[in-house]
Amino acid sequence: MMVSTPPSGASPDPQIQSTISEIGNSFAIGGVFVEGEEVHSGHINSTYRATYELPDGSRQRYILQRINSSVFKDPHAVMRNVERVTRHINSKVLRVKKDLGGQTLNLYPARGGHFWTEGKNGGIWRCYNFIEGCLTYDVVENTRQAYQAARAFGSFQDLVSDLPAADIVETIPDFHDTRKRFERLVAVAALDPCGRLESVREEYDFIVDRAGVTSRLLELRDEGALPVRVTHNDTKINNVMIDAETDEAVCVIDLDTVMPGLSLYDFGDLVRSATSPAEEDETDLSKVCMRMPMFEALVEGFLDSAGGFLNEAELSHLAFSGKLITLETGIRFLTDFLEGDVYFKIHRPGQNLDRCRTQLKLVHRIEEQEKAMESFVRKVARGKR
Ligand code: ADP
Ligand code: GN1
Ligand code: MG
């Protein structure tokens, strides 16, 4: 599925119109409010596209977004990070490339001097420029999109590499600590607050069988083999805007989890979200697979932009990172299902369990091809030395 414009003919929800026009009024944006529509991609924040008409009759679009404050306990800290990161990227793009022709993410100031405003019913809202001419994909359609997305996230890492880690707050502590994610699943399963454990025995056992791998990157980090860098941490494929005509990756979005992390988390989440042709909540598990050509395109793209700074340990764990982050995400979906769906947005009962199942199936598919994936990485890395 891709996300661009809302379904045509859908009648605007009056509640959304009044909320969005009111929130839009708080920001320093020009023109007359025309309409607001909810964007239904993304599992965390509430996102709306707002259209304004300018005096010359042209239209200008913006993204208005309410930060999910049960996921981000300190939304003001999230905003400080996003301000810091967008400022850094914009000034660097201007200084280094001397070109702002491409689109970058920009926050608009709100009345009162901040880059956020508080909604009437609470909640912290922000306003971004709308990245025009682009789509986001939940499922990658071709290898060019995969290559482009991976290259964009590698470049993003390069761009933020000189951002002092001390300037960035950890918006969600231990976000990619797979071991802690696993331990939390075990703790929640022991309590089984919604009485759902019996229905997920198979999935739970699949994860417990793989407990051994959950600490591997953490140990390498603690030994100093894997450097801690400022990373994106949520490189899901629909967090990069892709040009609708050329399939070029135009702009990395969703900056809420930019914080110190491992490069491998970013590559791993690309493998998780870009190699399977199935939707994340697909119920026909026979559709889930790890498409080798997509993996190869991800490796090529990531190494074209990040290959110059990745070390040997990072390179030799690229394939493993795909398996690990897919397992970790399966663990997180299962934990949320057992807890009663309190973290990820769901649109139907059982959706988090379906999401968990596709992740575990993909882990299995990666395991079957892990050797071939590793040898492809070695081949490409050798060629780039
Ligand atoms: P979440 O944290 O809920 O995933 P995102 O910031 O990823 O929120 O936004 C959700 C979706 O909204 C994205 O996948 C994308 O389709 C759309 N979107 C977000 N920011 C922009 C933007 N600046 N321009 C155009 N579309 C955007
Ligand atoms: C969430 O926000 P979104 O939809 O881009 C989640 C990621 C998960 C992903 C799974 C802050 O990403 O960590 O990998 O869902 N974001 C947060 O689809 O938890
Ligand atoms: Mg997102």
Short mmCIF file of N, CA and C and ligand atoms in Angstrom, two decimals, residues 3 39 41-45 47 63 65 105 128-131 136 238-239 241 253-254, ligand 1:
data_model
loop_
_atom_site.label_atom_id
_atom_site.label_comp_id
_atom_site.label_asym_id
_atom_site.label_seq_id
_atom_site.Cartn_x
_atom_site.Cartn_y
_atom_site.Cartn_z
N VAL A 3 0.89 5.67 0.29
CA VAL A 3 0.09 6.76 0.84
C VAL A 3 0.41 8.04 0.09
N VAL A 39 -3.80 11.23 7.87
CA VAL A 39 -2.91 10.32 7.13
C VAL A 39 -2.87 9.03 7.94
N SER A 41 -1.00 6.36 7.77
CA SER A 41 0.16 5.47 7.86
C SER A 41 0.96 5.89 9.09
N GLY A 42 1.69 4.96 9.68
CA GLY A 42 2.39 5.27 10.93
C GLY A 42 1.59 4.72 12.10
N HIS A 43 2.28 4.08 13.03
CA HIS A 43 1.60 3.41 14.15
C HIS A 43 1.57 4.24 15.42
N ILE A 44 2.18 5.46 15.39
CA ILE A 44 2.40 6.12 16.68
C ILE A 44 1.67 7.46 16.81
N ASN A 45 2.03 8.42 15.98
CA ASN A 45 1.49 9.77 16.14
C ASN A 45 0.15 9.93 15.41
N THR A 47 -1.46 12.06 12.55
CA THR A 47 -0.89 12.88 11.48
C THR A 47 -1.98 13.36 10.54
N ILE A 63 1.99 19.39 7.08
CA ILE A 63 1.70 18.25 7.95
C ILE A 63 1.53 18.77 9.37
N GLN A 65 0.89 17.44 13.18
CA GLN A 65 1.05 16.13 13.84
C GLN A 65 0.99 16.28 15.36
N LEU A 105 13.10 18.44 5.72
CA LEU A 105 12.02 18.62 6.69
C LEU A 105 12.24 19.90 7.49
N TYR A 128 4.98 20.66 10.00
CA TYR A 128 6.09 20.46 9.05
C TYR A 128 5.64 20.91 7.67
N ASN A 129 6.62 21.24 6.84
CA ASN A 129 6.31 21.39 5.41
C ASN A 129 5.89 20.02 4.87
N PHE A 130 4.99 20.02 3.92
CA PHE A 130 4.55 18.78 3.27
C PHE A 130 5.55 18.49 2.15
N ILE A 131 6.12 17.30 2.16
CA ILE A 131 7.08 16.94 1.11
C ILE A 131 6.28 16.57 -0.14
N THR A 136 4.80 7.54 0.30
CA THR A 136 5.49 6.58 1.16
C THR A 136 4.90 5.20 0.87
N ASN A 238 8.29 3.19 5.29
CA ASN A 238 7.38 4.33 5.08
C ASN A 238 7.82 5.58 5.84
N ASN A 239 9.06 5.57 6.33
CA ASN A 239 9.61 6.78 6.94
C ASN A 239 10.60 7.48 6.01
N MET A 241 10.36 9.58 2.18
CA MET A 241 9.48 10.03 1.10
C MET A 241 10.17 9.73 -0.23
N ILE A 253 11.94 11.09 6.98
CA ILE A 253 11.02 11.73 7.93
C ILE A 253 10.98 10.93 9.25
N ASP A 254 10.04 11.27 10.12
CA ASP A 254 9.83 10.58 11.40
C ASP A 254 11.10 10.59 12.26
P1 ADP B 1 4.46 7.97 12.94
O1 ADP B 1 5.45 8.25 14.01
O2 ADP B 1 3.09 7.79 13.44
O3 ADP B 1 4.93 6.86 12.06
P2 ADP B 1 5.28 9.75 10.77
O4 ADP B 1 6.03 11.00 11.11
O5 ADP B 1 6.05 8.64 10.21
O6 ADP B 1 4.42 9.30 12.06
O7 ADP B 1 4.11 10.17 9.76
C1 ADP B 1 3.13 9.25 9.33
C2 ADP B 1 2.99 9.32 7.82
O8 ADP B 1 2.61 10.67 7.43
C3 ADP B 1 4.26 9.03 7.02
O9 ADP B 1 4.46 7.65 6.82
C4 ADP B 1 4.00 9.80 5.73
O10 ADP B 1 3.15 9.03 4.85
C5 ADP B 1 3.20 11.02 6.20
N1 ADP B 1 4.10 12.18 6.43
C6 ADP B 1 4.74 12.50 7.59
N2 ADP B 1 5.47 13.63 7.45
C7 ADP B 1 5.28 14.05 6.19
C8 ADP B 1 5.75 15.20 5.43
N3 ADP B 1 6.54 16.13 5.98
N4 ADP B 1 5.33 15.32 4.13
C9 ADP B 1 4.49 14.40 3.58
N5 ADP B 1 4.02 13.31 4.24
C10 ADP B 1 4.40 13.13 5.52
#
